[in-house]
Structures are given as C-alpha cells and as structure tokens.
mmCIF file with all atom_site columns, C-alpha atoms in Angstrom:
data_model
loop_
_atom_site.group_PDB
_atom_site.id
_atom_site.type_symbol
_atom_site.label_atom_id
_atom_site.label_alt_id
_atom_site.label_comp_id
_atom_site.label_asym_id
_atom_site.label_entity_id
_atom_site.label_seq_id
_atom_site.pdbx_PDB_ins_code
_atom_site.Cartn_x
_atom_site.Cartn_y
_atom_site.Cartn_z
_atom_site.occupancy
_atom_site.B_iso_or_equiv
_atom_site.pdbx_formal_charge
_atom_site.auth_seq_id
_atom_site.auth_comp_id
_atom_site.auth_asym_id
_atom_site.auth_atom_id
_atom_site.pdbx_PDB_model_num
ATOM 1   C CA . LEU A 1 1   ? -19.409 -37.074 33.968 1.00 92.00 ? 1   LEU A CA 1
ATOM 2   C CA . ALA A 1 2   ? -16.797 -34.344 34.583 1.00 94.00 ? 2   ALA A CA 1
ATOM 3   C CA . VAL A 1 3   ? -17.019 -30.689 33.581 1.00 95.00 ? 3   VAL A CA 1
ATOM 4   C CA . THR A 1 4   ? -13.706 -29.021 34.357 1.00 96.00 ? 4   THR A CA 1
ATOM 5   C CA . SER A 1 5   ? -12.561 -25.388 33.933 1.00 96.00 ? 5   SER A CA 1
ATOM 6   C CA . THR A 1 6   ? -15.085 -24.528 31.261 1.00 95.00 ? 6   THR A CA 1
ATOM 7   C CA . TRP A 1 7   ? -18.475 -22.855 30.806 1.00 95.00 ? 7   TRP A CA 1
ATOM 8   C CA . ILE A 1 8   ? -21.147 -25.057 29.259 1.00 94.00 ? 8   ILE A CA 1
ATOM 9   C CA . LYS A 1 9   ? -24.734 -23.926 28.771 1.00 93.00 ? 9   LYS A CA 1
ATOM 10  C CA . ILE A 1 10  ? -27.280 -26.425 27.425 1.00 90.00 ? 10  ILE A CA 1
ATOM 11  C CA . LEU A 1 11  ? -30.681 -25.086 26.384 1.00 86.00 ? 11  LEU A CA 1
ATOM 12  C CA . SER A 1 12  ? -32.605 -28.217 25.502 1.00 81.00 ? 12  SER A CA 1
ATOM 13  C CA . SER A 1 13  ? -36.121 -28.952 26.617 1.00 80.00 ? 13  SER A CA 1
ATOM 14  C CA . GLY A 1 14  ? -36.619 -32.514 27.782 1.00 84.00 ? 14  GLY A CA 1
ATOM 15  C CA . LEU A 1 15  ? -32.942 -33.456 28.054 1.00 89.00 ? 15  LEU A CA 1
ATOM 16  C CA . HIS A 1 16  ? -32.243 -36.346 30.444 1.00 92.00 ? 16  HIS A CA 1
ATOM 17  C CA . ILE A 1 17  ? -28.724 -36.931 31.764 1.00 93.00 ? 17  ILE A CA 1
ATOM 18  C CA . ASN A 1 18  ? -28.086 -40.209 33.554 1.00 94.00 ? 18  ASN A CA 1
ATOM 19  C CA . ALA A 1 19  ? -24.658 -40.049 35.241 1.00 93.00 ? 19  ALA A CA 1
ATOM 20  C CA . THR A 1 20  ? -24.047 -43.492 36.707 1.00 90.00 ? 20  THR A CA 1
ATOM 21  C CA . ASN A 1 21  ? -20.595 -42.784 38.186 1.00 90.00 ? 21  ASN A CA 1
ATOM 22  C CA . GLY A 1 22  ? -21.259 -39.309 39.504 1.00 93.00 ? 22  GLY A CA 1
ATOM 23  C CA . LEU A 1 23  ? -21.077 -35.730 38.310 1.00 95.00 ? 23  LEU A CA 1
ATOM 24  C CA . THR A 1 24  ? -18.189 -33.349 38.968 1.00 96.00 ? 24  THR A CA 1
ATOM 25  C CA . VAL A 1 25  ? -18.236 -29.659 38.091 1.00 96.00 ? 25  VAL A CA 1
ATOM 26  C CA . SER A 1 26  ? -14.969 -27.949 38.973 1.00 97.00 ? 26  SER A CA 1
ATOM 27  C CA . GLY A 1 27  ? -12.829 -24.968 38.130 1.00 97.00 ? 27  GLY A CA 1
ATOM 28  C CA . VAL A 1 28  ? -10.738 -22.223 39.665 1.00 96.00 ? 28  VAL A CA 1
ATOM 29  C CA . ASN A 1 29  ? -13.263 -19.364 39.337 1.00 95.00 ? 29  ASN A CA 1
ATOM 30  C CA . LYS A 1 30  ? -16.912 -19.926 40.238 1.00 95.00 ? 30  LYS A CA 1
ATOM 31  C CA . TYR A 1 31  ? -17.980 -17.023 38.007 1.00 94.00 ? 31  TYR A CA 1
ATOM 32  C CA . ARG A 1 32  ? -16.162 -18.295 34.896 1.00 95.00 ? 32  ARG A CA 1
ATOM 33  C CA . HIS A 1 33  ? -16.423 -22.075 35.236 1.00 97.00 ? 33  HIS A CA 1
ATOM 34  C CA . ARG A 1 34  ? -19.976 -23.329 35.228 1.00 95.00 ? 34  ARG A CA 1
ATOM 35  C CA . LEU A 1 35  ? -22.538 -25.781 33.969 1.00 95.00 ? 35  LEU A CA 1
ATOM 36  C CA . GLU A 1 36  ? -25.959 -24.349 33.140 1.00 94.00 ? 36  GLU A CA 1
ATOM 37  C CA . LEU A 1 37  ? -28.858 -26.632 32.260 1.00 91.00 ? 37  LEU A CA 1
ATOM 38  C CA . SER A 1 38  ? -32.343 -25.622 31.116 1.00 89.00 ? 38  SER A CA 1
ATOM 39  C CA . ASN A 1 39  ? -35.347 -27.923 31.423 1.00 87.00 ? 39  ASN A CA 1
ATOM 40  C CA . THR A 1 40  ? -33.032 -30.847 32.158 1.00 89.00 ? 40  THR A CA 1
ATOM 41  C CA . VAL A 1 41  ? -33.470 -33.884 34.373 1.00 91.00 ? 41  VAL A CA 1
ATOM 42  C CA . VAL A 1 42  ? -30.202 -35.109 35.904 1.00 93.00 ? 42  VAL A CA 1
ATOM 43  C CA . SER A 1 43  ? -30.232 -38.494 37.623 1.00 94.00 ? 43  SER A CA 1
ATOM 44  C CA . CYS A 1 44  ? -27.011 -39.520 39.297 1.00 93.00 ? 44  CYS A CA 1
ATOM 45  C CA . THR A 1 45  ? -26.565 -42.800 41.133 1.00 90.00 ? 45  THR A CA 1
ATOM 46  C CA . GLY A 1 46  ? -23.213 -41.557 42.415 1.00 92.00 ? 46  GLY A CA 1
ATOM 47  C CA . ASN A 1 47  ? -22.140 -38.362 44.114 1.00 95.00 ? 47  ASN A CA 1
ATOM 48  C CA . VAL A 1 48  ? -22.349 -34.840 42.744 1.00 96.00 ? 48  VAL A CA 1
ATOM 49  C CA . THR A 1 49  ? -19.397 -32.585 43.571 1.00 97.00 ? 49  THR A CA 1
ATOM 50  C CA . VAL A 1 50  ? -19.165 -28.889 42.715 1.00 97.00 ? 50  VAL A CA 1
ATOM 51  C CA . THR A 1 51  ? -15.832 -27.197 43.517 1.00 97.00 ? 51  THR A CA 1
ATOM 52  C CA . ASN A 1 52  ? -14.890 -23.594 42.639 1.00 97.00 ? 52  ASN A CA 1
ATOM 53  C CA . ALA A 1 53  ? -17.611 -23.552 40.004 1.00 97.00 ? 53  ALA A CA 1
ATOM 54  C CA . TRP A 1 54  ? -21.279 -22.699 39.414 1.00 96.00 ? 54  TRP A CA 1
ATOM 55  C CA . LEU A 1 55  ? -23.999 -25.283 38.791 1.00 96.00 ? 55  LEU A CA 1
ATOM 56  C CA . ARG A 1 56  ? -27.248 -23.737 37.584 1.00 93.00 ? 56  ARG A CA 1
ATOM 57  C CA . PHE A 1 57  ? -30.556 -25.372 36.729 1.00 90.00 ? 57  PHE A CA 1
ATOM 58  C CA . PHE A 1 58  ? -33.325 -23.254 35.273 1.00 83.00 ? 58  PHE A CA 1
ATOM 59  C CA . SER A 1 59  ? -36.655 -23.771 33.541 1.00 77.00 ? 59  SER A CA 1
ATOM 60  C CA . GLY A 1 60  ? -37.670 -21.794 30.524 1.00 67.00 ? 60  GLY A CA 1
ATOM 61  C CA . GLY A 1 61  ? -40.693 -23.847 29.595 1.00 66.00 ? 61  GLY A CA 1
ATOM 62  C CA . PRO A 1 62  ? -43.120 -26.506 30.715 1.00 67.00 ? 62  PRO A CA 1
ATOM 63  C CA . ASP A 1 63  ? -40.483 -29.077 31.687 1.00 71.00 ? 63  ASP A CA 1
ATOM 64  C CA . PRO A 1 64  ? -38.942 -28.286 35.094 1.00 78.00 ? 64  PRO A CA 1
ATOM 65  C CA . SER A 1 65  ? -35.318 -29.112 35.798 1.00 85.00 ? 65  SER A CA 1
ATOM 66  C CA . SER A 1 66  ? -34.354 -31.526 38.540 1.00 88.00 ? 66  SER A CA 1
ATOM 67  C CA . LEU A 1 67  ? -31.328 -33.123 40.182 1.00 92.00 ? 67  LEU A CA 1
ATOM 68  C CA . THR A 1 68  ? -31.444 -36.457 41.984 1.00 93.00 ? 68  THR A CA 1
ATOM 69  C CA . CYS A 1 69  ? -28.234 -37.838 43.470 1.00 94.00 ? 69  CYS A CA 1
ATOM 70  C CA . SER A 1 70  ? -26.580 -39.625 46.363 1.00 94.00 ? 70  SER A CA 1
ATOM 71  C CA . ASN A 1 71  ? -24.325 -37.173 48.185 1.00 96.00 ? 71  ASN A CA 1
ATOM 72  C CA . LEU A 1 72  ? -24.154 -33.554 47.044 1.00 96.00 ? 72  LEU A CA 1
ATOM 73  C CA . THR A 1 73  ? -21.062 -31.599 48.100 1.00 97.00 ? 73  THR A CA 1
ATOM 74  C CA . VAL A 1 74  ? -20.700 -27.954 47.080 1.00 97.00 ? 74  VAL A CA 1
ATOM 75  C CA . THR A 1 75  ? -17.370 -26.333 48.010 1.00 97.00 ? 75  THR A CA 1
ATOM 76  C CA . ALA A 1 76  ? -16.483 -22.645 47.388 1.00 97.00 ? 76  ALA A CA 1
ATOM 77  C CA . SER A 1 77  ? -19.153 -22.585 44.701 1.00 97.00 ? 77  SER A CA 1
ATOM 78  C CA . LEU A 1 78  ? -22.575 -21.328 43.655 1.00 96.00 ? 78  LEU A CA 1
ATOM 79  C CA . MET A 1 79  ? -25.616 -23.456 42.910 1.00 95.00 ? 79  MET A CA 1
ATOM 80  C CA . ASP A 1 80  ? -28.990 -22.217 41.649 1.00 92.00 ? 80  ASP A CA 1
ATOM 81  C CA . MET A 1 81  ? -32.205 -24.139 41.099 1.00 88.00 ? 81  MET A CA 1
ATOM 82  C CA . ASP A 1 82  ? -34.667 -21.854 39.249 1.00 83.00 ? 82  ASP A CA 1
ATOM 83  C CA . PRO A 1 83  ? -37.448 -23.344 39.873 1.00 71.00 ? 83  PRO A CA 1
ATOM 84  C CA . SER A 1 84  ? -36.326 -26.912 40.057 1.00 79.00 ? 84  SER A CA 1
ATOM 85  C CA . SER A 1 85  ? -36.352 -29.874 42.374 1.00 85.00 ? 85  SER A CA 1
ATOM 86  C CA . LEU A 1 86  ? -33.420 -31.252 44.316 1.00 90.00 ? 86  LEU A CA 1
ATOM 87  C CA . ALA A 1 87  ? -33.335 -34.662 45.985 1.00 92.00 ? 87  ALA A CA 1
ATOM 88  C CA . CYS A 1 88  ? -30.210 -36.084 47.621 1.00 94.00 ? 88  CYS A CA 1
ATOM 89  C CA . SER A 1 89  ? -29.073 -38.482 50.307 1.00 96.00 ? 89  SER A CA 1
ATOM 90  C CA . ASN A 1 90  ? -26.807 -35.952 52.067 1.00 97.00 ? 90  ASN A CA 1
ATOM 91  C CA . LEU A 1 91  ? -26.020 -32.295 51.378 1.00 97.00 ? 91  LEU A CA 1
ATOM 92  C CA . SER A 1 92  ? -22.828 -30.463 52.374 1.00 97.00 ? 92  SER A CA 1
ATOM 93  C CA . LEU A 1 93  ? -22.471 -26.760 51.578 1.00 97.00 ? 93  LEU A CA 1
ATOM 94  C CA . LEU A 1 94  ? -18.933 -25.643 52.412 1.00 97.00 ? 94  LEU A CA 1
ATOM 95  C CA . GLY A 1 95  ? -18.185 -21.964 51.847 1.00 97.00 ? 95  GLY A CA 1
ATOM 96  C CA . SER A 1 96  ? -20.877 -21.914 49.169 1.00 97.00 ? 96  SER A CA 1
ATOM 97  C CA . ALA A 1 97  ? -24.315 -20.560 48.301 1.00 96.00 ? 97  ALA A CA 1
ATOM 98  C CA . LEU A 1 98  ? -27.379 -22.566 47.247 1.00 94.00 ? 98  LEU A CA 1
ATOM 99  C CA . SER A 1 99  ? -30.563 -20.850 46.073 1.00 92.00 ? 99  SER A CA 1
ATOM 100 C CA . LEU A 1 100 ? -33.777 -22.766 45.510 1.00 88.00 ? 100 LEU A CA 1
ATOM 101 C CA . ASN A 1 101 ? -35.879 -20.184 43.675 1.00 84.00 ? 101 ASN A CA 1
ATOM 102 C CA . ARG A 1 102 ? -39.545 -20.086 42.747 1.00 76.00 ? 102 ARG A CA 1
ATOM 103 C CA . GLY A 1 103 ? -41.217 -19.276 39.476 1.00 68.00 ? 103 GLY A CA 1
ATOM 104 C CA . ALA A 1 104 ? -44.535 -17.551 38.932 1.00 61.00 ? 104 ALA A CA 1
ATOM 105 C CA . THR A 1 105 ? -46.626 -20.688 39.407 1.00 63.00 ? 105 THR A CA 1
ATOM 106 C CA . SER A 1 106 ? -44.169 -23.321 40.591 1.00 67.00 ? 106 SER A CA 1
ATOM 107 C CA . GLY A 1 107 ? -41.302 -23.574 42.948 1.00 69.00 ? 107 GLY A CA 1
ATOM 108 C CA . PRO A 1 108 ? -38.536 -25.719 44.213 1.00 74.00 ? 108 PRO A CA 1
ATOM 109 C CA . ALA A 1 109 ? -38.950 -29.051 45.869 1.00 81.00 ? 109 ALA A CA 1
ATOM 110 C CA . PHE A 1 110 ? -36.175 -30.035 48.271 1.00 88.00 ? 110 PHE A CA 1
ATOM 111 C CA . SER A 1 111 ? -35.761 -33.370 49.980 1.00 92.00 ? 111 SER A CA 1
ATOM 112 C CA . CYS A 1 112 ? -32.742 -34.873 51.680 1.00 95.00 ? 112 CYS A CA 1
ATOM 113 C CA . ASN A 1 113 ? -32.903 -38.420 53.027 1.00 95.00 ? 113 ASN A CA 1
ATOM 114 C CA . GLY A 1 114 ? -29.940 -37.841 55.333 1.00 96.00 ? 114 GLY A CA 1
ATOM 115 C CA . ASP A 1 115 ? -28.110 -34.893 56.870 1.00 97.00 ? 115 ASP A CA 1
ATOM 116 C CA . VAL A 1 116 ? -27.743 -31.304 55.693 1.00 97.00 ? 116 VAL A CA 1
ATOM 117 C CA . LEU A 1 117 ? -24.554 -29.441 56.675 1.00 98.00 ? 117 LEU A CA 1
ATOM 118 C CA . LEU A 1 118 ? -24.059 -25.717 56.081 1.00 97.00 ? 118 LEU A CA 1
ATOM 119 C CA . ASN A 1 119 ? -20.536 -24.647 57.032 1.00 98.00 ? 119 ASN A CA 1
ATOM 120 C CA . ASN A 1 120 ? -19.729 -20.997 56.239 1.00 97.00 ? 120 ASN A CA 1
ATOM 121 C CA . ALA A 1 121 ? -22.487 -21.250 53.639 1.00 97.00 ? 121 ALA A CA 1
ATOM 122 C CA . THR A 1 122 ? -25.819 -19.761 52.615 1.00 97.00 ? 122 THR A CA 1
ATOM 123 C CA . MET A 1 123 ? -28.963 -21.644 51.627 1.00 95.00 ? 123 MET A CA 1
ATOM 124 C CA . ASN A 1 124 ? -32.065 -19.788 50.443 1.00 93.00 ? 124 ASN A CA 1
ATOM 125 C CA . HIS A 1 125 ? -35.371 -21.573 49.843 1.00 90.00 ? 125 HIS A CA 1
ATOM 126 C CA . TYR A 1 126 ? -38.232 -19.690 48.181 1.00 85.00 ? 126 TYR A CA 1
ATOM 127 C CA . PHE A 1 127 ? -41.496 -21.606 48.506 1.00 82.00 ? 127 PHE A CA 1
ATOM 128 C CA . PRO A 1 128 ? -43.733 -21.499 45.402 1.00 77.00 ? 128 PRO A CA 1
ATOM 129 C CA . LEU A 1 129 ? -46.553 -18.978 45.266 1.00 72.00 ? 129 LEU A CA 1
ATOM 130 C CA . VAL A 1 130 ? -49.162 -21.743 44.940 1.00 70.00 ? 130 VAL A CA 1
ATOM 131 C CA . ASN A 1 131 ? -49.254 -25.145 46.642 1.00 66.00 ? 131 ASN A CA 1
ATOM 132 C CA . PRO A 1 132 ? -46.114 -24.837 48.759 1.00 66.00 ? 132 PRO A CA 1
ATOM 133 C CA . ALA A 1 133 ? -44.358 -28.137 49.231 1.00 71.00 ? 133 ALA A CA 1
ATOM 134 C CA . ALA A 1 134 ? -42.346 -29.034 52.285 1.00 77.00 ? 134 ALA A CA 1
ATOM 135 C CA . MET A 1 135 ? -38.595 -28.629 52.560 1.00 88.00 ? 135 MET A CA 1
ATOM 136 C CA . VAL A 1 136 ? -37.781 -32.088 53.947 1.00 92.00 ? 136 VAL A CA 1
ATOM 137 C CA . VAL A 1 137 ? -34.642 -33.166 55.808 1.00 95.00 ? 137 VAL A CA 1
ATOM 138 C CA . ARG A 1 138 ? -34.907 -36.775 57.016 1.00 96.00 ? 138 ARG A CA 1
ATOM 139 C CA . GLY A 1 139 ? -31.683 -36.565 59.038 1.00 96.00 ? 139 GLY A CA 1
ATOM 140 C CA . GLY A 1 140 ? -30.149 -33.701 60.980 1.00 97.00 ? 140 GLY A CA 1
ATOM 141 C CA . LEU A 1 141 ? -29.667 -30.052 60.039 1.00 97.00 ? 141 LEU A CA 1
ATOM 142 C CA . LEU A 1 142 ? -26.442 -28.332 61.110 1.00 97.00 ? 142 LEU A CA 1
ATOM 143 C CA . VAL A 1 143 ? -25.949 -24.623 60.347 1.00 97.00 ? 143 VAL A CA 1
ATOM 144 C CA . THR A 1 144 ? -22.525 -23.524 61.623 1.00 97.00 ? 144 THR A CA 1
ATOM 145 C CA . ASN A 1 145 ? -19.639 -21.028 61.233 1.00 97.00 ? 145 ASN A CA 1
ATOM 146 C CA . THR A 1 146 ? -21.495 -17.915 60.001 1.00 95.00 ? 146 THR A CA 1
ATOM 147 C CA . SER A 1 147 ? -23.863 -19.952 57.835 1.00 97.00 ? 147 SER A CA 1
ATOM 148 C CA . SER A 1 148 ? -27.462 -19.000 57.186 1.00 97.00 ? 148 SER A CA 1
ATOM 149 C CA . LEU A 1 149 ? -30.601 -20.838 56.157 1.00 95.00 ? 149 LEU A CA 1
ATOM 150 C CA . THR A 1 150 ? -33.229 -18.403 54.905 1.00 94.00 ? 150 THR A CA 1
ATOM 151 C CA . VAL A 1 151 ? -36.735 -19.562 54.070 1.00 91.00 ? 151 VAL A CA 1
ATOM 152 C CA . TYR A 1 152 ? -39.136 -17.336 52.143 1.00 87.00 ? 152 TYR A CA 1
ATOM 153 C CA . ALA A 1 153 ? -42.791 -18.260 52.643 1.00 82.00 ? 153 ALA A CA 1
ATOM 154 C CA . SER A 1 154 ? -45.477 -18.289 50.014 1.00 78.00 ? 154 SER A CA 1
ATOM 155 C CA . VAL A 1 155 ? -48.667 -16.254 50.128 1.00 71.00 ? 155 VAL A CA 1
ATOM 156 C CA . THR A 1 156 ? -50.945 -17.461 52.925 1.00 68.00 ? 156 THR A CA 1
ATOM 157 C CA . ASN A 1 157 ? -54.227 -15.693 52.114 1.00 66.00 ? 157 ASN A CA 1
ATOM 158 C CA . GLY A 1 158 ? -56.684 -17.450 49.824 1.00 62.00 ? 158 GLY A CA 1
ATOM 159 C CA . THR A 1 159 ? -57.027 -21.091 48.885 1.00 58.00 ? 159 THR A CA 1
ATOM 160 C CA . GLY A 1 160 ? -54.515 -23.748 49.765 1.00 59.00 ? 160 GLY A CA 1
ATOM 161 C CA . PRO A 1 161 ? -52.887 -24.781 53.011 1.00 59.00 ? 161 PRO A CA 1
ATOM 162 C CA . ASP A 1 162 ? -52.782 -22.517 56.036 1.00 65.00 ? 162 ASP A CA 1
ATOM 163 C CA . TYR A 1 163 ? -49.033 -22.099 55.763 1.00 71.00 ? 163 TYR A CA 1
ATOM 164 C CA . GLY A 1 164 ? -46.688 -20.500 53.263 1.00 77.00 ? 164 GLY A CA 1
ATOM 165 C CA . GLY A 1 165 ? -44.059 -23.197 53.580 1.00 81.00 ? 165 GLY A CA 1
ATOM 166 C CA . LEU A 1 166 ? -43.128 -26.107 55.773 1.00 84.00 ? 166 LEU A CA 1
ATOM 167 C CA . VAL A 1 167 ? -39.613 -26.998 56.929 1.00 90.00 ? 167 VAL A CA 1
ATOM 168 C CA . GLN A 1 168 ? -39.555 -30.577 58.188 1.00 91.00 ? 168 GLN A CA 1
ATOM 169 C CA . VAL A 1 169 ? -36.420 -31.843 59.952 1.00 95.00 ? 169 VAL A CA 1
ATOM 170 C CA . ASP A 1 170 ? -36.687 -35.365 61.370 1.00 96.00 ? 170 ASP A CA 1
ATOM 171 C CA . GLY A 1 171 ? -33.287 -35.381 63.132 1.00 94.00 ? 171 GLY A CA 1
ATOM 172 C CA . ASP A 1 172 ? -31.423 -32.895 65.318 1.00 94.00 ? 172 ASP A CA 1
ATOM 173 C CA . VAL A 1 173 ? -31.293 -29.181 64.498 1.00 91.00 ? 173 VAL A CA 1
#
C-alpha cells in the first residue's frame, strides 16, 4: 500500500487494513503530505516506511487505533499515535518525531521485538493515566546525534501499580 504526495484522512470506526507487502507514506512536505487514520487497525506483514510525510493514528471512539508491522522506518517525518498501540520488529527514527500520546482513560502501548534507533530524532511516550503498561524494547536502544527520548509518567497515587510507567530494555542502552 503506497500513499504518495497526498493528504488522506479516513474517519471510520472499526476499519481494518491488512497490508501484506508493506506500507509506504511519502511526500516532499511532512505538513502537507499525510495519512490520518481514526479508530483503525493496521496490520502489515512487511515494512512500514514514512518519508517526508506525517502518519497519524487517533481514536475518537471506543475502538483504539493500532499499528503492527515488521520494520518501521520514519525519515524526516512526523508520526503520532493518539492513544494507540504500536508493535514492530525494529524501529528507526531518522530526523523525525514520534509521539505516543495518552487519552483520558487509555494510553499508548509500545513494544519492539528488536532494536530502537533514534538518530537526530525525538520520541515522546505518555503513559496512560490508569493502568500504565510497559514500554518494551526487546533489543537495544540507541539514542544518538541530538536525539531525545522523553517519558511522561502516569499518576502514582491511588490504586494500581507503584509506578507511573515502566521502560523495559532487554539489550544495550
């Protein structure tokens, strides 16, 4: 599935996209060329590539959005998950920004079975206000060349776990 040099916004609750050969979102201006999906589940057995574009998932109802893929590479682009889940084999953010935002009662779930690379990039993870899940990296985490990984904890007073968020990295940091 390729979305090139256009702006597509799909507001459809319960939409499922199964991209067997990968997903590419590309353009020349990340503010003008984008793919926005609401309450959509995207399953991709191939790679997802975002280049000079904006990929945005958001939830406006009971069905949360999610993206599951092999390798996710985001280059000179923006990516927002509001609140959604992201699962990938490897993540490379190259000169890009990724925000995993929380909603009022739910938040993002992030898991990567391999390595996460941030090169001149920004990744923000906002843990949900209730029942914070872990941000899981099964491989290594490399944050380099003016990159930043910012984690915003959930509320810690009251019921629930004794932490506002858990970052689990199994490999090298």
